[in-house]
Amino acid sequence: MSPVKTSRIAGFGHYAPGRRVENAEIENQLGLEPGWIERRTGIRERRWVVEGELLTDLAARAGCVALYDANVNPDDIALTILATSTPDHLLPPSAPLLAHHLGLANSGAIDLAGACAGFIYALTLADSFVRTQGKPVLVVAANILSRRINPTERASAVLFADAAGAVVLVPSGDQEAGVLGIELVSDGSRYDLISIPGGGSKLPFAEGMAVEECLMTMRDGREIFAQAVQMMTTCARRALASAELQPSDVTRFIPHQANSRIFEIVGENVGIRPHRIVRTIAEYGNSSAATIPLSLSLAHQARPFVSGEKLLLTAAGAGLTGGAVVWGV
């Protein structure tokens, strides 16, 4: 089989739970003054699941919409990638169950744990698979972070949300489509800035384990902020250079919606005009890897992407992991 020249996104989808949690509810619980959360994060409300909703439920709803939008035969999907930090179980992986729920009988399926940068990594791998195998791929990023928040820790309690976003990649003959430039990075020296200590092989679940050890902790909010700005800025600049494009060539900038102050600074650093930044954080909060595909789907819904557009995606998260992709529509 001769390699396919490029891939393209043929379908978009997203799902956010119906439960809206406004800032006032969290500010009251933490004893914060009204307006504190929005001033510091840009978030007005976020979506949280209700009892009984599972990660694979969210992922399947977003994936179903993307498959319908792409108008592809489910039997043609050759690979399903699920980017998540909150799988239904530590074992088995959740992606095979997701593929089963969607009726993807001929699809391989794998979980990808890349924290907030997970969708960037999943999209990169999916693009490579389509180029070499010439078969469609479903990429879903989904998280239920409301069940991993420590409600007494202000740094994480005010930020995190639940959501899912999905795209379907298919082969394309357009040489200006798909990945045009890319930069992936990591920094393990800051491995413990954001973590869920318990549950892995280093600290297995055990009787008497403190609840806090099974919930998210953010060790140094200011350091996380600074590292995210630096990593996203550097990756975005390098991805643009790899694509041999200028910031003015970017039609829409879709950053990870970690904090509005972070992506506004990154946009300014890179040279992206503010009106080209896609913003969804105010209504949906920070759902980690899901924020970029969620934002892509919402942006496409509001104003459909057209051939020739150049999109810049960038993210940074726990690990630290980060990256940026210049994507041709």
Coordinates of C-alpha atoms in Angstrom, one line a residue, residues 80 94-105 107-109:
T80 CA -10.1 4.3 18.1
S94 CA -11.7 2.1 28.3
A95 CA -11.2 2.4 24.6
P96 CA -12.3 -1.1 23.7
L97 CA -15.5 -0.6 25.5
L98 CA -16.0 2.7 23.7
A99 CA -15.5 1.1 20.3
H100 CA -18.0 -1.6 21.3
H101 CA -20.6 0.9 22.4
L102 CA -20.2 2.7 19.0
G103 CA -20.4 -0.5 17.0
L104 CA -16.9 -0.2 15.6
A105 CA -16.4 -3.9 14.8
S107 CA -11.4 -1.0 15.0
G108 CA -8.3 -1.4 17.2
A109 CA -8.7 0.6 20.4

